[in-house]
PDB file of C-alpha atoms and ligand atoms in Angstrom:
ATOM      1  CA  MET G   1       9.595  -3.030   6.325  1.00  0.00           C
ATOM      2  CA  ALA G   2       5.754  -4.404   6.110  1.00  0.00           C
ATOM      3  CA  ALA G   3       3.854  -3.321   3.351  1.00  0.00           C
ATOM      4  CA  GLN G   4       1.768   0.156   3.280  1.00  0.00           C
ATOM      5  CA  LEU G   5      -0.762  -2.330   1.987  1.00  0.00           C
ATOM      6  CA  ALA G   6      -1.798  -6.543   1.969  1.00  0.00           C
ATOM      7  CA  LEU G   7      -4.184  -8.303   0.824  1.00  0.00           C
ATOM      8  CA  GLN G   8      -3.888 -11.860   1.175  1.00  0.00           C
ATOM      9  CA  ASP G   9      -6.378 -14.119  -0.786  1.00  0.00           C
ATOM     10  CA  VAL G  10      -9.671 -11.967  -0.242  1.00  0.00           C
ATOM     11  CA  SER G  11     -13.106 -13.070  -1.149  1.00  0.00           C
ATOM     12  CA  LEU G  12     -16.415 -12.049  -0.585  1.00  0.00           C
ATOM     13  CA  GLN G  13     -19.707 -12.653  -0.729  1.00  0.00           C
ATOM     14  CA  PHE G  14     -23.155 -11.774  -1.640  1.00  0.00           C
ATOM     15  CA  GLY G  15     -25.611 -14.344  -0.663  1.00  0.00           C
ATOM     16  CA  GLY G  16     -24.385 -17.338  -3.620  1.00  0.00           C
ATOM     17  CA  ILE G  17     -23.040 -14.314  -5.480  1.00  0.00           C
ATOM     18  CA  LYS G  18     -19.266 -14.210  -5.743  1.00  0.00           C
ATOM     19  CA  VAL G  19     -18.155 -10.590  -6.217  1.00  0.00           C
ATOM     20  CA  LEU G  20     -14.219 -11.055  -5.149  1.00  0.00           C
ATOM     21  CA  ARG G  21     -11.876 -13.903  -5.358  1.00  0.00           C
ATOM     22  CA  GLU G  22      -9.124 -15.001  -3.476  1.00  0.00           C
ATOM     23  CA  VAL G  23      -7.281 -11.845  -4.402  1.00  0.00           C
ATOM     24  CA  SER G  24      -3.740 -10.889  -3.192  1.00  0.00           C
ATOM     25  CA  PHE G  25      -1.302  -8.303  -4.022  1.00  0.00           C
ATOM     26  CA  THR G  26       0.926  -5.829  -1.687  1.00  0.00           C
ATOM     27  CA  VAL G  27       1.430  -2.414  -2.123  1.00  0.00           C
ATOM     28  CA  GLU G  28       4.857  -0.496  -1.182  1.00  0.00           C
ATOM     29  CA  PRO G  29       5.124   2.265   0.648  1.00  0.00           C
ATOM     30  CA  GLY G  30       5.348   5.818  -1.036  1.00  0.00           C
ATOM     31  CA  SER G  31       4.289   3.653  -4.217  1.00  0.00           C
ATOM     32  CA  ILE G  32       1.214   4.717  -6.466  1.00  0.00           C
ATOM     33  CA  PHE G  33      -0.940   2.022  -6.803  1.00  0.00           C
ATOM     34  CA  GLY G  34      -3.382   0.954  -9.458  1.00  0.00           C
ATOM     35  CA  LEU G  35      -6.358  -1.114  -9.597  1.00  0.00           C
ATOM     36  CA  VAL G  36      -8.297  -1.453 -12.968  1.00  0.00           C
ATOM     37  CA  GLY G  37     -10.330  -3.724 -14.636  1.00  0.00           C
ATOM     38  CA  PRO G  38     -13.767  -3.722 -16.564  1.00  0.00           C
ATOM     39  CA  ASN G  39     -17.817  -2.348 -15.426  1.00  0.00           C
ATOM     40  CA  GLY G  40     -18.494  -5.053 -12.909  1.00  0.00           C
ATOM     41  CA  ALA G  41     -14.459  -6.342 -11.928  1.00  0.00           C
ATOM     42  CA  GLY G  42     -15.065  -6.043  -8.015  1.00  0.00           C
ATOM     43  CA  LYS G  43     -12.519  -2.861  -8.025  1.00  0.00           C
ATOM     44  CA  THR G  44     -15.406  -0.315  -5.642  1.00  0.00           C
ATOM     45  CA  SER G  45     -16.160  -4.019  -3.217  1.00  0.00           C
ATOM     46  CA  LEU G  46     -12.299  -4.626  -3.209  1.00  0.00           C
ATOM     47  CA  PHE G  47     -12.283  -0.753  -2.049  1.00  0.00           C
ATOM     48  CA  ASN G  48     -14.904  -1.341   0.068  1.00  0.00           C
ATOM     49  CA  CYS G  49     -13.597  -4.082   1.878  1.00  0.00           C
ATOM     50  CA  ILE G  50     -10.031  -2.391   2.619  1.00  0.00           C
ATOM     51  CA  SER G  51     -11.718   0.451   3.872  1.00  0.00           C
ATOM     52  CA  GLY G  52     -14.333  -1.401   6.021  1.00  0.00           C
ATOM     53  CA  HIS G  53     -17.462  -0.571   4.354  1.00  0.00           C
ATOM     54  CA  TYR G  54     -17.180  -4.149   3.386  1.00  0.00           C
ATOM     55  CA  THR G  55     -16.027  -7.023   5.421  1.00  0.00           C
ATOM     56  CA  PRO G  56     -14.238  -9.611   3.644  1.00  0.00           C
ATOM     57  CA  THR G  57     -16.429 -13.228   3.679  1.00  0.00           C
ATOM     58  CA  SER G  58     -12.689 -14.444   4.319  1.00  0.00           C
ATOM     59  CA  GLY G  59      -9.001 -13.165   4.073  1.00  0.00           C
ATOM     60  CA  THR G  60      -6.840 -10.704   5.128  1.00  0.00           C
ATOM     61  CA  VAL G  61      -6.326  -7.060   4.818  1.00  0.00           C
ATOM     62  CA  ARG G  62      -3.267  -5.298   6.284  1.00  0.00           C
ATOM     63  CA  ILE G  63      -2.636  -1.896   6.565  1.00  0.00           C
ATOM     64  CA  ASP G  64       1.256  -1.452   8.023  1.00  0.00           C
ATOM     65  CA  GLY G  65       1.715  -5.275   8.763  1.00  0.00           C
ATOM     66  CA  ASN G  66      -1.728  -5.222  11.103  1.00  0.00           C
ATOM     67  CA  GLU G  67      -4.563  -7.389  10.541  1.00  0.00           C
ATOM     68  CA  VAL G  68      -7.818  -5.020   9.908  1.00  0.00           C
ATOM     69  CA  GLN G  69     -10.579  -6.555   7.767  1.00  0.00           C
ATOM     70  CA  GLY G  70     -14.071  -5.426   9.305  1.00  0.00           C
ATOM     71  CA  ALA G  71     -12.703  -2.806  11.279  1.00  0.00           C
ATOM     72  CA  ARG G  72     -14.841   0.383  11.383  1.00  0.00           C
ATOM     73  CA  PRO G  73     -14.148   3.272   9.147  1.00  0.00           C
ATOM     74  CA  ALA G  74     -12.966   5.352  12.235  1.00  0.00           C
ATOM     75  CA  THR G  75     -10.382   2.599  13.070  1.00  0.00           C
ATOM     76  CA  LEU G  76      -9.237   2.262  10.009  1.00  0.00           C
ATOM     77  CA  ALA G  77      -8.636   5.851   9.684  1.00  0.00           C
ATOM     78  CA  ARG G  78      -6.640   5.679  13.109  1.00  0.00           C
ATOM     79  CA  HIS G  79      -3.991   3.389  10.821  1.00  0.00           C
ATOM     80  CA  GLY G  80      -3.808   6.216   8.234  1.00  0.00           C
ATOM     81  CA  LEU G  81      -6.227   5.271   5.757  1.00  0.00           C
ATOM     82  CA  ALA G  82      -8.146   8.120   4.114  1.00  0.00           C
ATOM     83  CA  ARG G  83     -10.647   7.365   0.415  1.00  0.00           C
ATOM     84  CA  THR G  84     -12.711   8.928  -1.806  1.00  0.00           C
ATOM     85  CA  PHE G  85     -15.672   7.934  -3.346  1.00  0.00           C
ATOM     86  CA  GLN G  86     -16.774   7.450  -6.832  1.00  0.00           C
ATOM     87  CA  HIS G  87     -19.715   9.697  -5.980  1.00  0.00           C
ATOM     88  CA  PRO G  88     -18.728  12.309  -4.008  1.00  0.00           C
ATOM     89  CA  ALA G  89     -21.160  12.469  -0.637  1.00  0.00           C
ATOM     90  CA  LEU G  90     -20.841  16.337   0.167  1.00  0.00           C
ATOM     91  CA  GLN G  91     -23.504  17.883   2.648  1.00  0.00           C
ATOM     92  CA  LEU G  92     -24.824  20.210  -0.409  1.00  0.00           C
ATOM     93  CA  HIS G  93     -26.138  22.689   1.835  1.00  0.00           C
ATOM     94  CA  ALA G  94     -23.326  22.944   3.987  1.00  0.00           C
ATOM     95  CA  THR G  95     -20.719  25.100   2.699  1.00  0.00           C
ATOM     96  CA  VAL G  96     -16.844  23.833   1.465  1.00  0.00           C
ATOM     97  CA  LEU G  97     -15.410  24.798   4.491  1.00  0.00           C
ATOM     98  CA  GLU G  98     -17.830  22.410   6.853  1.00  0.00           C
ATOM     99  CA  ASN G  99     -17.584  19.690   4.007  1.00  0.00           C
ATOM    100  CA  VAL G 100     -13.731  19.305   4.355  1.00  0.00           C
ATOM    101  CA  LEU G 101     -13.682  20.354   8.441  1.00  0.00           C
ATOM    102  CA  LEU G 102     -15.853  16.217   8.467  1.00  0.00           C
ATOM    103  CA  GLY G 103     -12.786  14.766   7.727  1.00  0.00           C
ATOM    104  CA  ALA G 104     -11.501  15.828  10.863  1.00  0.00           C
ATOM    105  CA  HIS G 105     -13.788  14.507  12.995  1.00  0.00           C
ATOM    106  CA  THR G 106     -10.968  11.572  13.865  1.00  0.00           C
ATOM    107  CA  ARG G 107      -8.549  14.273  15.037  1.00  0.00           C
ATOM    108  CA  LEU G 108     -10.786  15.698  17.741  1.00  0.00           C
ATOM    109  CA  PRO G 109      -9.415  15.587  21.005  1.00  0.00           C
ATOM    110  CA  GLY G 110     -11.673  15.144  24.146  1.00  0.00           C
ATOM    111  CA  GLY G 111     -15.471  13.233  24.235  1.00  0.00           C
ATOM    112  CA  ALA G 112     -18.584  14.466  23.602  1.00  0.00           C
ATOM    113  CA  LEU G 113     -19.357  16.302  26.398  1.00  0.00           C
ATOM    114  CA  GLU G 114     -15.832  18.546  26.404  1.00  0.00           C
ATOM    115  CA  TRP G 115     -17.480  19.344  22.963  1.00  0.00           C
ATOM    116  CA  SER G 116     -20.944  20.748  23.543  1.00  0.00           C
ATOM    117  CA  VAL G 117     -19.393  22.992  26.759  1.00  0.00           C
ATOM    118  CA  ARG G 118     -16.561  24.268  24.385  1.00  0.00           C
ATOM    119  CA  THR G 119     -13.192  24.466  27.028  1.00  0.00           C
ATOM    120  CA  PRO G 120     -10.588  26.205  25.782  1.00  0.00           C
ATOM    121  CA  ARG G 121      -9.006  23.074  24.497  1.00  0.00           C
ATOM    122  CA  THR G 122     -11.691  22.140  22.037  1.00  0.00           C
ATOM    123  CA  ARG G 123     -11.816  25.847  20.492  1.00  0.00           C
ATOM    124  CA  ARG G 124      -7.919  25.278  20.546  1.00  0.00           C
ATOM    125  CA  ALA G 125      -8.378  22.608  18.498  1.00  0.00           C
ATOM    126  CA  GLU G 126     -11.169  23.987  16.427  1.00  0.00           C
ATOM    127  CA  LYS G 127      -9.194  27.035  14.968  1.00  0.00           C
ATOM    128  CA  GLU G 128      -6.264  25.093  14.297  1.00  0.00           C
ATOM    129  CA  LEU G 129      -8.328  22.584  12.251  1.00  0.00           C
ATOM    130  CA  ARG G 130     -10.146  25.231  10.076  1.00  0.00           C
ATOM    131  CA  ALA G 131      -6.774  27.140   9.300  1.00  0.00           C
ATOM    132  CA  GLU G 132      -5.528  23.483   7.847  1.00  0.00           C
ATOM    133  CA  ALA G 133      -8.642  22.912   6.044  1.00  0.00           C
ATOM    134  CA  LEU G 134      -8.627  26.667   4.706  1.00  0.00           C
ATOM    135  CA  GLU G 135      -4.373  25.430   3.806  1.00  0.00           C
ATOM    136  CA  LEU G 136      -5.618  23.082   2.341  1.00  0.00           C
ATOM    137  CA  LEU G 137      -8.190  24.412  -0.229  1.00  0.00           C
ATOM    138  CA  GLU G 138      -5.999  26.913  -1.280  1.00  0.00           C
ATOM    139  CA  ARG G 139      -3.056  24.669  -2.299  1.00  0.00           C
ATOM    140  CA  ASN G 140      -5.675  22.351  -4.334  1.00  0.00           C
ATOM    141  CA  GLU G 141      -7.130  25.906  -6.280  1.00  0.00           C
ATOM    142  CA  LEU G 142     -10.185  25.696  -4.113  1.00  0.00           C
ATOM    143  CA  GLY G 143      -9.627  28.580  -1.132  1.00  0.00           C
ATOM    144  CA  TRP G 144     -12.138  31.148  -3.177  1.00  0.00           C
ATOM    145  CA  ALA G 145     -14.746  28.765  -2.883  1.00  0.00           C
ATOM    146  CA  ALA G 146     -14.698  27.849   1.488  1.00  0.00           C
ATOM    147  CA  HIS G 147     -17.939  29.900   2.427  1.00  0.00           C
ATOM    148  CA  LEU G 148     -19.869  28.821  -0.303  1.00  0.00           C
ATOM    149  CA  PRO G 149     -22.750  26.551  -0.173  1.00  0.00           C
ATOM    150  CA  ALA G 150     -21.513  23.068  -1.686  1.00  0.00           C
ATOM    151  CA  ASP G 151     -24.221  22.748  -4.269  1.00  0.00           C
ATOM    152  CA  GLU G 152     -23.106  25.749  -6.126  1.00  0.00           C
ATOM    153  CA  LEU G 153     -19.631  23.645  -7.179  1.00  0.00           C
ATOM    154  CA  SER G 154     -19.507  21.651 -10.160  1.00  0.00           C
ATOM    155  CA  HIS G 155     -18.977  17.745  -9.888  1.00  0.00           C
ATOM    156  CA  GLY G 156     -15.301  18.026 -10.638  1.00  0.00           C
ATOM    157  CA  LEU G 157     -15.031  20.810  -8.131  1.00  0.00           C
ATOM    158  CA  HIS G 158     -16.984  18.427  -5.555  1.00  0.00           C
ATOM    159  CA  LYS G 159     -14.079  15.892  -6.038  1.00  0.00           C
ATOM    160  CA  GLY G 160     -11.283  18.297  -4.899  1.00  0.00           C
ATOM    161  CA  VAL G 161     -13.668  18.900  -2.136  1.00  0.00           C
ATOM    162  CA  GLU G 162     -13.873  15.184  -1.098  1.00  0.00           C
ATOM    163  CA  LEU G 163      -9.899  15.002  -1.669  1.00  0.00           C
ATOM    164  CA  CYS G 164      -9.566  17.820   0.747  1.00  0.00           C
ATOM    165  CA  ARG G 165     -11.759  16.403   3.243  1.00  0.00           C
ATOM    166  CA  ALA G 166      -9.313  13.167   3.008  1.00  0.00           C
ATOM    167  CA  LEU G 167      -6.560  14.875   3.099  1.00  0.00           C
ATOM    168  CA  LEU G 168      -7.570  16.647   6.312  1.00  0.00           C
ATOM    169  CA  MET G 169      -7.190  12.926   7.666  1.00  0.00           C
ATOM    170  CA  LYS G 170      -3.586  13.198   7.444  1.00  0.00           C
ATOM    171  CA  PRO G 171      -3.317   9.836   6.116  1.00  0.00           C
ATOM    172  CA  GLN G 172      -0.507   8.038   4.956  1.00  0.00           C
ATOM    173  CA  LEU G 173      -2.166   6.029   2.663  1.00  0.00           C
ATOM    174  CA  LEU G 174      -5.487   7.096   0.304  1.00  0.00           C
ATOM    175  CA  LEU G 175      -7.836   5.475  -2.040  1.00  0.00           C
ATOM    176  CA  LEU G 176      -9.166   7.506  -4.782  1.00  0.00           C
ATOM    177  CA  ASP G 177     -12.027   5.748  -6.404  1.00  0.00           C
ATOM    178  CA  GLU G 178     -12.250   6.630 -10.094  1.00  0.00           C
ATOM    179  CA  PRO G 179     -11.209   9.988  -9.445  1.00  0.00           C
ATOM    180  CA  ALA G 180     -10.841  11.406 -13.233  1.00  0.00           C
ATOM    181  CA  ALA G 181     -14.962   9.909 -14.245  1.00  0.00           C
ATOM    182  CA  GLY G 182     -16.424  12.592 -15.680  1.00  0.00           C
ATOM    183  CA  LEU G 183     -13.788  15.516 -15.470  1.00  0.00           C
ATOM    184  CA  PRO G 184     -12.601  17.596 -18.193  1.00  0.00           C
ATOM    185  CA  HIS G 185      -9.019  16.902 -19.665  1.00  0.00           C
ATOM    186  CA  ALA G 186      -7.666  20.298 -18.783  1.00  0.00           C
ATOM    187  CA  GLU G 187      -8.275  18.710 -15.053  1.00  0.00           C
ATOM    188  CA  VAL G 188      -7.444  15.083 -15.039  1.00  0.00           C
ATOM    189  CA  GLU G 189      -3.462  16.928 -15.672  1.00  0.00           C
ATOM    190  CA  HIS G 190      -4.132  18.836 -12.914  1.00  0.00           C
ATOM    191  CA  LEU G 191      -5.127  15.751 -11.214  1.00  0.00           C
ATOM    192  CA  ILE G 192      -2.360  14.138 -12.570  1.00  0.00           C
ATOM    193  CA  ALA G 193       0.028  16.995 -11.008  1.00  0.00           C
ATOM    194  CA  THR G 194      -2.018  16.636  -7.522  1.00  0.00           C
ATOM    195  CA  VAL G 195      -1.670  12.951  -6.582  1.00  0.00           C
ATOM    196  CA  ARG G 196       2.534  13.030  -7.933  1.00  0.00           C
ATOM    197  CA  ARG G 197       2.731  16.018  -5.850  1.00  0.00           C
ATOM    198  CA  LEU G 198       0.726  13.737  -2.697  1.00  0.00           C
ATOM    199  CA  ARG G 199       3.582  11.217  -2.916  1.00  0.00           C
ATOM    200  CA  ALA G 200       6.455  13.792  -3.510  1.00  0.00           C
ATOM    201  CA  GLU G 201       5.820  15.964  -1.250  1.00  0.00           C
ATOM    202  CA  ASP G 202       3.596  14.930   1.768  1.00  0.00           C
ATOM    203  CA  ASP G 203       4.884  10.831   1.216  1.00  0.00           C
ATOM    204  CA  ILE G 204       1.279   9.225   0.954  1.00  0.00           C
ATOM    205  CA  THR G 205       0.622   6.104  -0.551  1.00  0.00           C
ATOM    206  CA  VAL G 206      -2.385   6.522  -3.202  1.00  0.00           C
ATOM    207  CA  VAL G 207      -4.258   3.565  -5.020  1.00  0.00           C
ATOM    208  CA  ILE G 208      -6.465   4.700  -7.374  1.00  0.00           C
ATOM    209  CA  VAL G 209      -9.288   2.366  -9.336  1.00  0.00           C
ATOM    210  CA  GLU G 210      -9.566   4.683 -12.399  1.00  0.00           C
ATOM    211  CA  HIS G 211     -10.951   3.489 -15.785  1.00  0.00           C
ATOM    212  CA  HIS G 212      -8.254   6.392 -17.586  1.00  0.00           C
ATOM    213  CA  MET G 213      -5.984   4.563 -18.649  1.00  0.00           C
ATOM    214  CA  GLY G 214      -4.158   7.466 -19.363  1.00  0.00           C
ATOM    215  CA  LEU G 215      -4.000   8.613 -16.161  1.00  0.00           C
ATOM    216  CA  ILE G 216      -3.099   4.764 -14.918  1.00  0.00           C
ATOM    217  CA  ALA G 217      -0.036   4.996 -17.103  1.00  0.00           C
ATOM    218  CA  ALA G 218       0.839   8.526 -15.915  1.00  0.00           C
ATOM    219  CA  LEU G 219       0.818   8.168 -12.663  1.00  0.00           C
ATOM    220  CA  THR G 220       0.944   4.533 -11.547  1.00  0.00           C
ATOM    221  CA  ASP G 221       4.243   2.363 -10.971  1.00  0.00           C
ATOM    222  CA  HIS G 222       2.454  -0.574 -10.572  1.00  0.00           C
ATOM    223  CA  VAL G 223      -1.542  -2.076 -11.347  1.00  0.00           C
ATOM    224  CA  VAL G 224      -3.272  -5.488 -10.406  1.00  0.00           C
ATOM    225  CA  VAL G 225      -6.426  -6.152 -13.536  1.00  0.00           C
ATOM    226  CA  LEU G 226      -9.454  -7.247 -11.374  1.00  0.00           C
ATOM    227  CA  ASP G 227     -11.269  -9.332 -13.825  1.00  0.00           C
ATOM    228  CA  ASN G 228     -14.863 -11.099 -12.603  1.00  0.00           C
ATOM    229  CA  GLY G 229     -13.496 -10.932  -8.891  1.00  0.00           C
ATOM    230  CA  ALA G 230     -10.557 -12.747  -9.595  1.00  0.00           C
ATOM    231  CA  LYS G 231      -6.709 -10.843 -10.493  1.00  0.00           C
ATOM    232  CA  LEU G 232      -5.833 -11.491 -13.634  1.00  0.00           C
ATOM    233  CA  MET G 233      -2.346  -9.864 -13.669  1.00  0.00           C
ATOM    234  CA  GLU G 234      -0.664  -7.362 -12.066  1.00  0.00           C
ATOM    235  CA  GLY G 235       2.552  -5.674 -13.271  1.00  0.00           C
ATOM    236  CA  THR G 236       3.518  -1.990 -14.984  1.00  0.00           C
ATOM    237  CA  ALA G 237       0.452  -0.110 -16.393  1.00  0.00           C
ATOM    238  CA  ALA G 238       2.179  -0.227 -19.861  1.00  0.00           C
ATOM    239  CA  GLU G 239       2.304  -4.190 -19.590  1.00  0.00           C
ATOM    240  CA  ALA G 240      -1.036  -3.940 -18.555  1.00  0.00           C
ATOM    241  CA  GLN G 241      -2.236  -2.767 -21.700  1.00  0.00           C
ATOM    242  CA  SER G 242       0.219  -5.354 -23.739  1.00  0.00           C
ATOM    243  CA  ASP G 243      -1.144  -8.089 -22.204  1.00  0.00           C
ATOM    244  CA  PRO G 244      -3.513 -10.250 -24.502  1.00  0.00           C
ATOM    245  CA  ARG G 245      -5.556 -11.611 -21.337  1.00  0.00           C
ATOM    246  CA  VAL G 246      -7.053  -7.651 -20.315  1.00  0.00           C
ATOM    247  CA  ILE G 247      -7.310  -6.713 -24.012  1.00  0.00           C
ATOM    248  CA  GLU G 248      -9.673 -10.086 -24.161  1.00  0.00           C
ATOM    249  CA  ALA G 249     -11.197  -9.222 -20.824  1.00  0.00           C
ATOM    250  CA  TYR G 250     -12.082  -5.473 -21.875  1.00  0.00           C
ATOM    251  CA  ILE G 251     -12.975  -6.334 -25.058  1.00  0.00           C
ATOM    252  CA  GLY G 252     -15.422  -8.674 -24.025  1.00  0.00           C
ATOM    253  CA  LYS G 253     -17.043  -6.980 -21.830  1.00  0.00           C
ATOM    254  CA  ASP G 254     -17.349  -4.012 -24.255  1.00  0.00           C
ATOM    255  CA  GLY G 255     -18.233  -6.202 -27.090  1.00  0.00           C
ATOM    256  CA  ALA G 256     -21.471  -7.604 -24.415  1.00  0.00           C
ATOM    257  CA  ASP G 257     -22.037  -3.964 -23.477  1.00  0.00           C
ATOM    258  CA  ASP G 258     -22.624  -3.163 -26.925  1.00  0.00           C
ATOM    259  CA  ALA G 259     -24.799  -6.081 -27.657  1.00  0.00           C
ATOM    260  CA  ALA G 260     -26.937  -5.338 -24.903  1.00  0.00           C
TER     261      ALA G 260
HETATM  262  N1  ATP U   1     -23.599  -5.023  -1.840  1.00  0.00           N
HETATM  263  C1  ATP U   1     -24.093  -5.625  -2.973  1.00  0.00           C
HETATM  264  N2  ATP U   1     -24.801  -6.571  -2.756  1.00  0.00           N
HETATM  265  C2  ATP U   1     -24.659  -7.518  -3.865  1.00  0.00           C
HETATM  266  N3  ATP U   1     -23.823  -7.680  -4.821  1.00  0.00           N
HETATM  267  C3  ATP U   1     -23.097  -6.019  -4.646  1.00  0.00           C
HETATM  268  C4  ATP U   1     -22.914  -5.311  -4.146  1.00  0.00           C
HETATM  269  N4  ATP U   1     -21.384  -4.817  -4.471  1.00  0.00           N
HETATM  270  C5  ATP U   1     -21.559  -5.008  -5.413  1.00  0.00           C
HETATM  271  N5  ATP U   1     -22.053  -6.176  -6.193  1.00  0.00           N
HETATM  272  C6  ATP U   1     -21.652  -7.158  -6.843  1.00  0.00           C
HETATM  273  O1  ATP U   1     -20.430  -7.007  -7.264  1.00  0.00           O
HETATM  274  C7  ATP U   1     -20.178  -6.554  -8.350  1.00  0.00           C
HETATM  275  C8  ATP U   1     -18.588  -5.969  -8.698  1.00  0.00           C
HETATM  276  O2  ATP U   1     -19.565  -4.221  -8.038  1.00  0.00           O
HETATM  277  P1  ATP U   1     -17.941  -3.390  -7.985  1.00  0.00           P
HETATM  278  O3  ATP U   1     -19.108  -2.126  -8.049  1.00  0.00           O
HETATM  279  O4  ATP U   1     -17.451  -4.224  -7.208  1.00  0.00           O
HETATM  280  O5  ATP U   1     -17.358  -3.269  -9.865  1.00  0.00           O
HETATM  281  P2  ATP U   1     -16.690  -2.203 -10.212  1.00  0.00           P
HETATM  282  O6  ATP U   1     -15.283  -3.267 -10.940  1.00  0.00           O
HETATM  283  O7  ATP U   1     -16.106  -1.099  -9.734  1.00  0.00           O
HETATM  284  O8  ATP U   1     -17.523  -1.510 -11.519  1.00  0.00           O
HETATM  285  P3  ATP U   1     -17.254  -0.108 -12.198  1.00  0.00           P
HETATM  286  O9  ATP U   1     -15.531  -0.322 -13.128  1.00  0.00           O
HETATM  287  O10 ATP U   1     -18.176  -0.824 -12.952  1.00  0.00           O
HETATM  288  O11 ATP U   1     -17.613   0.700 -10.840  1.00  0.00           O
HETATM  289  C9  ATP U   1     -21.583  -6.525  -9.666  1.00  0.00           C
HETATM  290  O12 ATP U   1     -22.063  -7.564  -9.594  1.00  0.00           O
HETATM  291  C10 ATP U   1     -21.783  -6.073  -8.414  1.00  0.00           C
HETATM  292  O13 ATP U   1     -23.570  -5.621  -8.615  1.00  0.00           O
END
């Protein structure tokens, strides 16, 4: 079986700045995989290369064995990829349900014309997707907020709405960018349970960028540590936490931040 996700020598450069340097790793189907490293290491840039928001300068990205580097996010959705962002980009004046339904655009049958005249097929699809979106909100304890404008919800709940939007795409591979950032402890525990359920019940492979090492240790089977755009090491979260190279990368960065 092909790896769910395989990166080979992925590099990214903006002008003269090397943001990623020949990063390679594979993510096995059904695993929960962590991508960690100090601020500015290149984690979000790497996510952007996988999700089609950036095109790598060189190297290959494969999903389920198919080369996809440079493909657009909508094409990648058809390969089973969905993602969340460090800062959820919701339509704040639309309702929570409408925001979740935005995740369904890749699953809609027919073209623009068929939707503009609202055929029986599009009406049926719309009804089914609304029901699915409401069920996802219920499962994520957000059913009560479905008809509220998104701007009435807290930052933590925005992250939950964004997760539901990604799940409505029915992904096999889900990228979560700092899902715990800004969440209080109780919500982090809830997030850990949610991600475990995604794997156990929905068979979704999850890749997480996160600074919260408690979450990484609790959830992941395997981590890659990035530093200065390059892979520093890979192994279990426990191996990463005790690796002198990783400790030095974090302390060096914190020391520089403290001095700034
Ligand atoms: N579009 C861009 N143009 C120029 N430089 C960029 C661009 N995107 C990212 N970078 C640079 O790439 C480097 C890595 O940034 P990135 O956000 O990927 O790091 P990160 O590991 O996700 O950091 P953090 O943990 O703080 O979110 C930074 O130096 C950043 O300034």
